[in-house]
Every structure is written in structure tokens, then in C-alpha cells.
Amino acid sequence: MRFSILPVLALAGTFTNVLSAPTPEPLAVERRATTQAAIIQSLITTVVPSLSAINATAHAVTPASPPAVLAKAEAAAKTEIAAVVTAFSASTAQLKALKSARDTTAIATRQATVPLGVLLGELVADVLAAVDALLNSLGLGPASGLLAPLGPALSALLLALEVVVDDLLLAVETLVNDLLTGLAAGLILAK
């Protein structure tokens, strides 16, 4: 059996490349994700009372309720939906401002105790529960007119979060490229 030091040196070079890669970008990604999580947490806190009011209104009526009661419920739901859409729009503007301000000098700290995905799941589940309650109590016709502005506002909010995924994929791509380059060099030297 023949022993060569070259593969060992190539492997050590691979780990040196990976460990010496610059890290400010992943830290900035974590900080932006944390800040975005704080914005979404604030949005949930703002929106939950309106969604609770929509649920209460929806559970107080049925499609067989008198027209006056249905009209009053529609007006109350429309006011609360407008408040939800306004909160979505404000959070979307904050997220877009955060997206344009790419400050990478501060040290990243972990402020969010709940991951961004969990917060988004909670937000979407709350919105869907309110939509379902409205559809069941008012029927499809009246509820569809009330819910029309909610879809685009939620879509814009989710699109504003796209930068987290893009930046994270860029950091992973850089890491994998450096790792594969080092491994390729090690395999070439081993032959």
C-alpha cells in the first residue's frame, strides 16, 4: 500500500477554502430574515383583532338571516377587511424599504423567537379562517365582493419576502461552489 501526502493536503485546502469564505452576507441574510420576522409578527398583532371581528360578525349571521342583518354584517366585514388590507399594504411597504436598504455593517443578532415560515403560516391560516367564515355565513356572492382586495394585498406581502429566499440561495450556492472546487482539486491531485 502506497501512501501519498497530496490527497491529505488537497483535503486540508478544501476545508481552508470553505472556512475562509467571507461571512458578512449570510449574517446579513439572517438579520434581514429576523427583521422581516419582526415586521410579520407586528402585522399579525395588528391584524388579529380585525380577523377576530370578521369571525365574530360571520358567526352572528347565516345566509338565511334577514336582509337588514346581512347588510349590517357586510358593512362591518367590509370595514374590517379594509383595515386588514391597509395593514398588509403598510407591512409590504416596510418590507420593500427593508429590501432596498441592504445594511451589512451591523452585527446580526437573533431577535425573532419564531421562524419566518411559522409566522407566515399563522398569518395565512388566520386569514383563510376569516375568509372561510365569511363564505359560510354570507354566501359566495356577497363575500366575493368583500374579499376582492384581500387577495392582491396578501400576494404583494408574500412577494416582498422573496429577497430572503434569493439571498439565502446565493449564500448556499457560494458555499457549495467553493466546496466543490476544493474537492475537485483534491481528486485531481490524488490521481
PDB file of C-alpha atoms in Angstrom:
ATOM      1  CA  MET A   1       0.000   0.000   0.000  1.00  0.00           C
ATOM      2  CA  ARG A   2       1.371   3.320  -1.036  1.00  0.00           C
ATOM      3  CA  PHE A   3       0.799   6.487   0.984  1.00  0.00           C
ATOM      4  CA  SER A   4       0.793   9.954  -0.543  1.00  0.00           C
ATOM      5  CA  ILE A   5       0.515  13.233   1.315  1.00  0.00           C
ATOM      6  CA  LEU A   6      -1.017  15.059  -1.680  1.00  0.00           C
ATOM      7  CA  PRO A   7      -4.658  13.985  -1.104  1.00  0.00           C
ATOM      8  CA  VAL A   8      -4.386  14.972   2.546  1.00  0.00           C
ATOM      9  CA  LEU A   9      -3.072  18.418   1.573  1.00  0.00           C
ATOM     10  CA  ALA A  10      -5.830  18.832  -1.028  1.00  0.00           C
ATOM     11  CA  LEU A  11      -8.474  17.941   1.543  1.00  0.00           C
ATOM     12  CA  ALA A  12      -6.965  20.399   4.008  1.00  0.00           C
ATOM     13  CA  GLY A  13      -7.039  23.045   1.262  1.00  0.00           C
ATOM     14  CA  THR A  14     -10.735  22.347   0.693  1.00  0.00           C
ATOM     15  CA  PHE A  15     -11.569  22.937   4.331  1.00  0.00           C
ATOM     16  CA  THR A  16      -9.425  26.060   4.372  1.00  0.00           C
ATOM     17  CA  ASN A  17     -11.334  27.413   1.349  1.00  0.00           C
ATOM     18  CA  VAL A  18     -14.683  26.715   2.970  1.00  0.00           C
ATOM     19  CA  LEU A  19     -13.721  28.134   6.350  1.00  0.00           C
ATOM     20  CA  SER A  20     -12.061  31.227   4.935  1.00  0.00           C
ATOM     21  CA  ALA A  21     -15.062  32.217   2.810  1.00  0.00           C
ATOM     22  CA  PRO A  22     -16.397  35.670   3.699  1.00  0.00           C
ATOM     23  CA  THR A  23     -19.383  35.543   6.050  1.00  0.00           C
ATOM     24  CA  PRO A  24     -20.971  39.017   6.115  1.00  0.00           C
ATOM     25  CA  GLU A  25     -23.609  38.124   3.523  1.00  0.00           C
ATOM     26  CA  PRO A  26     -25.074  35.137   5.437  1.00  0.00           C
ATOM     27  CA  LEU A  27     -25.138  37.235   8.599  1.00  0.00           C
ATOM     28  CA  ALA A  28     -26.930  39.982   6.709  1.00  0.00           C
ATOM     29  CA  VAL A  29     -29.414  37.418   5.367  1.00  0.00           C
ATOM     30  CA  GLU A  30     -30.105  36.234   8.924  1.00  0.00           C
ATOM     31  CA  ARG A  31     -30.556  39.806  10.144  1.00  0.00           C
ATOM     32  CA  ARG A  32     -32.916  40.665   7.285  1.00  0.00           C
ATOM     33  CA  ALA A  33     -34.887  37.487   7.963  1.00  0.00           C
ATOM     34  CA  THR A  34     -35.074  38.426  11.631  1.00  0.00           C
ATOM     35  CA  THR A  35     -36.196  41.951  10.814  1.00  0.00           C
ATOM     36  CA  GLN A  36     -38.743  40.601   8.353  1.00  0.00           C
ATOM     37  CA  ALA A  37     -39.965  38.217  11.027  1.00  0.00           C
ATOM     38  CA  ALA A  38     -40.409  41.197  13.357  1.00  0.00           C
ATOM     39  CA  ILE A  39     -42.434  43.006  10.693  1.00  0.00           C
ATOM     40  CA  ILE A  40     -44.627  39.936  10.138  1.00  0.00           C
ATOM     41  CA  GLN A  41     -45.051  39.469  13.919  1.00  0.00           C
ATOM     42  CA  SER A  42     -46.147  43.099  14.195  1.00  0.00           C
ATOM     43  CA  LEU A  43     -48.533  42.582  11.276  1.00  0.00           C
ATOM     44  CA  ILE A  44     -50.080  39.556  12.966  1.00  0.00           C
ATOM     45  CA  THR A  45     -50.549  41.559  16.155  1.00  0.00           C
ATOM     46  CA  THR A  46     -52.224  44.330  14.154  1.00  0.00           C
ATOM     47  CA  VAL A  47     -54.428  42.073  12.029  1.00  0.00           C
ATOM     48  CA  VAL A  48     -55.678  39.530  14.591  1.00  0.00           C
ATOM     49  CA  PRO A  49     -58.285  41.873  16.181  1.00  0.00           C
ATOM     50  CA  SER A  50     -59.741  42.657  12.751  1.00  0.00           C
ATOM     51  CA  LEU A  51     -59.798  38.983  11.781  1.00  0.00           C
ATOM     52  CA  SER A  52     -61.452  38.132  15.117  1.00  0.00           C
ATOM     53  CA  ALA A  53     -64.092  40.802  14.450  1.00  0.00           C
ATOM     54  CA  ILE A  54     -64.691  39.321  10.974  1.00  0.00           C
ATOM     55  CA  ASN A  55     -65.103  35.860  12.514  1.00  0.00           C
ATOM     56  CA  ALA A  56     -67.500  37.192  15.161  1.00  0.00           C
ATOM     57  CA  THR A  57     -69.535  39.001  12.514  1.00  0.00           C
ATOM     58  CA  ALA A  58     -69.589  35.947  10.278  1.00  0.00           C
ATOM     59  CA  HIS A  59     -70.712  33.622  13.068  1.00  0.00           C
ATOM     60  CA  ALA A  60     -73.533  36.003  14.042  1.00  0.00           C
ATOM     61  CA  VAL A  61     -75.338  35.646  10.704  1.00  0.00           C
ATOM     62  CA  THR A  62     -76.366  32.933   8.263  1.00  0.00           C
ATOM     63  CA  PRO A  63     -77.373  33.123   4.608  1.00  0.00           C
ATOM     64  CA  ALA A  64     -80.998  32.817   5.824  1.00  0.00           C
ATOM     65  CA  SER A  65     -80.724  35.903   8.082  1.00  0.00           C
ATOM     66  CA  PRO A  66     -82.937  38.898   7.274  1.00  0.00           C
ATOM     67  CA  PRO A  67     -81.542  41.221   4.570  1.00  0.00           C
ATOM     68  CA  ALA A  68     -81.070  44.093   7.027  1.00  0.00           C
ATOM     69  CA  VAL A  69     -78.919  41.921   9.294  1.00  0.00           C
ATOM     70  CA  LEU A  70     -76.917  40.661   6.299  1.00  0.00           C
ATOM     71  CA  ALA A  71     -76.334  44.229   5.067  1.00  0.00           C
ATOM     72  CA  LYS A  72     -75.145  45.293   8.523  1.00  0.00           C
ATOM     73  CA  ALA A  73     -72.806  42.272   8.691  1.00  0.00           C
ATOM     74  CA  GLU A  74     -71.452  43.021   5.205  1.00  0.00           C
ATOM     75  CA  ALA A  75     -70.730  46.626   6.179  1.00  0.00           C
ATOM     76  CA  ALA A  76     -68.936  45.553   9.361  1.00  0.00           C
ATOM     77  CA  ALA A  77     -66.919  42.928   7.491  1.00  0.00           C
ATOM     78  CA  LYS A  78     -66.031  45.442   4.756  1.00  0.00           C
ATOM     79  CA  THR A  79     -64.637  47.857   7.356  1.00  0.00           C
ATOM     80  CA  GLU A  80     -62.526  45.147   8.990  1.00  0.00           C
ATOM     81  CA  ILE A  81     -61.281  43.825   5.622  1.00  0.00           C
ATOM     82  CA  ALA A  82     -60.245  47.374   4.695  1.00  0.00           C
ATOM     83  CA  ALA A  83     -58.257  47.540   7.956  1.00  0.00           C
ATOM     84  CA  VAL A  84     -56.560  44.201   7.143  1.00  0.00           C
ATOM     85  CA  VAL A  85     -55.706  45.340   3.600  1.00  0.00           C
ATOM     86  CA  THR A  86     -54.294  48.610   4.961  1.00  0.00           C
ATOM     87  CA  ALA A  87     -52.125  46.694   7.448  1.00  0.00           C
ATOM     88  CA  PHE A  88     -50.928  44.361   4.662  1.00  0.00           C
ATOM     89  CA  SER A  89     -50.053  47.350   2.480  1.00  0.00           C
ATOM     90  CA  ALA A  90     -48.146  49.076   5.290  1.00  0.00           C
ATOM     91  CA  SER A  91     -46.156  45.909   6.056  1.00  0.00           C
ATOM     92  CA  THR A  92     -45.440  45.399   2.358  1.00  0.00           C
ATOM     93  CA  ALA A  93     -44.054  48.941   2.181  1.00  0.00           C
ATOM     94  CA  GLN A  94     -41.863  48.248   5.231  1.00  0.00           C
ATOM     95  CA  LEU A  95     -40.583  45.016   3.680  1.00  0.00           C
ATOM     96  CA  LYS A  96     -39.805  46.751   0.385  1.00  0.00           C
ATOM     97  CA  ALA A  97     -37.947  49.519   2.240  1.00  0.00           C
ATOM     98  CA  LEU A  98     -36.007  46.848   4.114  1.00  0.00           C
ATOM     99  CA  LYS A  99     -35.266  45.128   0.810  1.00  0.00           C
ATOM    100  CA  SER A 100     -33.741  48.303  -0.618  1.00  0.00           C
ATOM    101  CA  ALA A 101     -31.716  49.111   2.499  1.00  0.00           C
ATOM    102  CA  ARG A 102     -29.021  46.443   2.444  1.00  0.00           C
ATOM    103  CA  ASP A 103     -27.045  47.391   5.536  1.00  0.00           C
ATOM    104  CA  THR A 104     -24.376  44.756   6.137  1.00  0.00           C
ATOM    105  CA  THR A 105     -22.235  46.565   8.692  1.00  0.00           C
ATOM    106  CA  ALA A 106     -24.165  45.821  11.864  1.00  0.00           C
ATOM    107  CA  ILE A 107     -23.692  42.574  13.748  1.00  0.00           C
ATOM    108  CA  ALA A 108     -26.570  40.202  13.248  1.00  0.00           C
ATOM    109  CA  THR A 109     -28.481  39.258  16.348  1.00  0.00           C
ATOM    110  CA  ARG A 110     -31.232  36.737  16.705  1.00  0.00           C
ATOM    111  CA  GLN A 111     -34.296  38.747  17.693  1.00  0.00           C
ATOM    112  CA  ALA A 112     -37.083  36.552  16.447  1.00  0.00           C
ATOM    113  CA  THR A 113     -38.009  33.580  18.572  1.00  0.00           C
ATOM    114  CA  VAL A 114     -40.325  32.179  15.897  1.00  0.00           C
ATOM    115  CA  PRO A 115     -39.073  31.421  12.357  1.00  0.00           C
ATOM    116  CA  LEU A 116     -40.432  33.484   9.489  1.00  0.00           C
ATOM    117  CA  GLY A 117     -42.124  30.483   7.865  1.00  0.00           C
ATOM    118  CA  VAL A 118     -44.091  29.702  11.014  1.00  0.00           C
ATOM    119  CA  LEU A 119     -45.254  33.316  11.279  1.00  0.00           C
ATOM    120  CA  LEU A 120     -46.370  33.336   7.651  1.00  0.00           C
ATOM    121  CA  GLY A 121     -48.210  30.062   8.156  1.00  0.00           C
ATOM    122  CA  GLU A 122     -50.006  31.523  11.161  1.00  0.00           C
ATOM    123  CA  LEU A 123     -50.923  34.674   9.245  1.00  0.00           C
ATOM    124  CA  VAL A 124     -52.237  32.799   6.208  1.00  0.00           C
ATOM    125  CA  ALA A 125     -54.183  30.347   8.408  1.00  0.00           C
ATOM    126  CA  ASP A 126     -55.845  33.236  10.279  1.00  0.00           C
ATOM    127  CA  VAL A 127     -56.775  34.990   7.033  1.00  0.00           C
ATOM    128  CA  LEU A 128     -58.145  31.783   5.499  1.00  0.00           C
ATOM    129  CA  ALA A 129     -60.209  31.067   8.617  1.00  0.00           C
ATOM    130  CA  ALA A 130     -61.808  34.518   8.364  1.00  0.00           C
ATOM    131  CA  VAL A 131     -62.432  34.070   4.636  1.00  0.00           C
ATOM    132  CA  ASP A 132     -63.993  30.657   5.237  1.00  0.00           C
ATOM    133  CA  ALA A 133     -66.228  32.056   7.967  1.00  0.00           C
ATOM    134  CA  LEU A 134     -67.406  34.861   5.667  1.00  0.00           C
ATOM    135  CA  LEU A 135     -68.086  32.487   2.806  1.00  0.00           C
ATOM    136  CA  ASN A 136     -70.079  30.157   5.055  1.00  0.00           C
ATOM    137  CA  SER A 137     -72.160  32.911   6.638  1.00  0.00           C
ATOM    138  CA  LEU A 138     -72.758  35.359   3.784  1.00  0.00           C
ATOM    139  CA  GLY A 139     -72.559  33.059   0.805  1.00  0.00           C
ATOM    140  CA  LEU A 140     -70.298  33.253  -2.218  1.00  0.00           C
ATOM    141  CA  GLY A 141     -71.922  36.234  -3.943  1.00  0.00           C
ATOM    142  CA  PRO A 142     -71.729  38.906  -1.232  1.00  0.00           C
ATOM    143  CA  ALA A 143     -68.461  37.579   0.231  1.00  0.00           C
ATOM    144  CA  SER A 144     -66.598  37.569  -3.082  1.00  0.00           C
ATOM    145  CA  GLY A 145     -67.106  41.308  -3.473  1.00  0.00           C
ATOM    146  CA  LEU A 146     -65.859  41.917   0.056  1.00  0.00           C
ATOM    147  CA  LEU A 147     -62.802  39.684  -0.309  1.00  0.00           C
ATOM    148  CA  ALA A 148     -61.598  41.028  -3.667  1.00  0.00           C
ATOM    149  CA  PRO A 149     -58.957  43.447  -2.265  1.00  0.00           C
ATOM    150  CA  LEU A 150     -57.610  40.872   0.189  1.00  0.00           C
ATOM    151  CA  GLY A 151     -56.008  38.577  -2.409  1.00  0.00           C
ATOM    152  CA  PRO A 152     -53.750  41.147  -4.100  1.00  0.00           C
ATOM    153  CA  ALA A 153     -52.690  42.611  -0.742  1.00  0.00           C
ATOM    154  CA  LEU A 154     -51.652  39.194   0.585  1.00  0.00           C
ATOM    155  CA  SER A 155     -49.858  38.383  -2.683  1.00  0.00           C
ATOM    156  CA  ALA A 156     -47.891  41.652  -2.559  1.00  0.00           C
ATOM    157  CA  LEU A 157     -46.894  40.920   1.027  1.00  0.00           C
ATOM    158  CA  LEU A 158     -45.596  37.456   0.142  1.00  0.00           C
ATOM    159  CA  LEU A 159     -43.745  38.775  -2.911  1.00  0.00           C
ATOM    160  CA  ALA A 160     -41.984  41.348  -0.739  1.00  0.00           C
ATOM    161  CA  LEU A 161     -40.480  38.448   1.241  1.00  0.00           C
ATOM    162  CA  GLU A 162     -38.852  36.944  -1.854  1.00  0.00           C
ATOM    163  CA  VAL A 163     -35.472  38.564  -1.106  1.00  0.00           C
ATOM    164  CA  VAL A 164     -34.868  36.249   1.871  1.00  0.00           C
ATOM    165  CA  VAL A 165     -35.025  33.168  -0.305  1.00  0.00           C
ATOM    166  CA  ASP A 166     -32.903  34.747  -3.052  1.00  0.00           C
ATOM    167  CA  ASP A 167     -30.142  35.841  -0.673  1.00  0.00           C
ATOM    168  CA  LEU A 168     -30.113  32.528   1.159  1.00  0.00           C
ATOM    169  CA  LEU A 169     -29.807  30.609  -2.106  1.00  0.00           C
ATOM    170  CA  LEU A 170     -26.917  32.867  -3.165  1.00  0.00           C
ATOM    171  CA  ALA A 171     -25.051  32.151   0.088  1.00  0.00           C
ATOM    172  CA  VAL A 172     -25.609  28.390  -0.271  1.00  0.00           C
ATOM    173  CA  GLU A 173     -24.519  28.498  -3.920  1.00  0.00           C
ATOM    174  CA  THR A 174     -21.266  30.256  -2.983  1.00  0.00           C
ATOM    175  CA  LEU A 175     -20.566  27.747  -0.237  1.00  0.00           C
ATOM    176  CA  VAL A 176     -21.251  24.734  -2.465  1.00  0.00           C
ATOM    177  CA  ASN A 177     -19.143  26.161  -5.320  1.00  0.00           C
ATOM    178  CA  ASP A 178     -16.173  26.656  -3.000  1.00  0.00           C
ATOM    179  CA  LEU A 179     -16.587  23.182  -1.570  1.00  0.00           C
ATOM    180  CA  LEU A 180     -16.825  21.522  -4.991  1.00  0.00           C
ATOM    181  CA  THR A 181     -13.809  23.448  -6.283  1.00  0.00           C
ATOM    182  CA  GLY A 182     -11.723  22.224  -3.374  1.00  0.00           C
ATOM    183  CA  LEU A 183     -12.945  18.647  -3.771  1.00  0.00           C
ATOM    184  CA  ALA A 184     -12.182  18.692  -7.494  1.00  0.00           C
ATOM    185  CA  ALA A 185      -8.675  19.942  -6.796  1.00  0.00           C
ATOM    186  CA  GLY A 186      -8.222  17.188  -4.213  1.00  0.00           C
ATOM    187  CA  LEU A 187      -9.372  14.499  -6.634  1.00  0.00           C
ATOM    188  CA  ILE A 188      -7.093  15.769  -9.377  1.00  0.00           C
ATOM    189  CA  LEU A 189      -4.100  15.787  -7.043  1.00  0.00           C
ATOM    190  CA  ALA A 190      -4.980  12.325  -5.693  1.00  0.00           C
ATOM    191  CA  LYS A 191      -4.626  10.709  -9.102  1.00  0.00           C
TER     192      LYS A 191
END
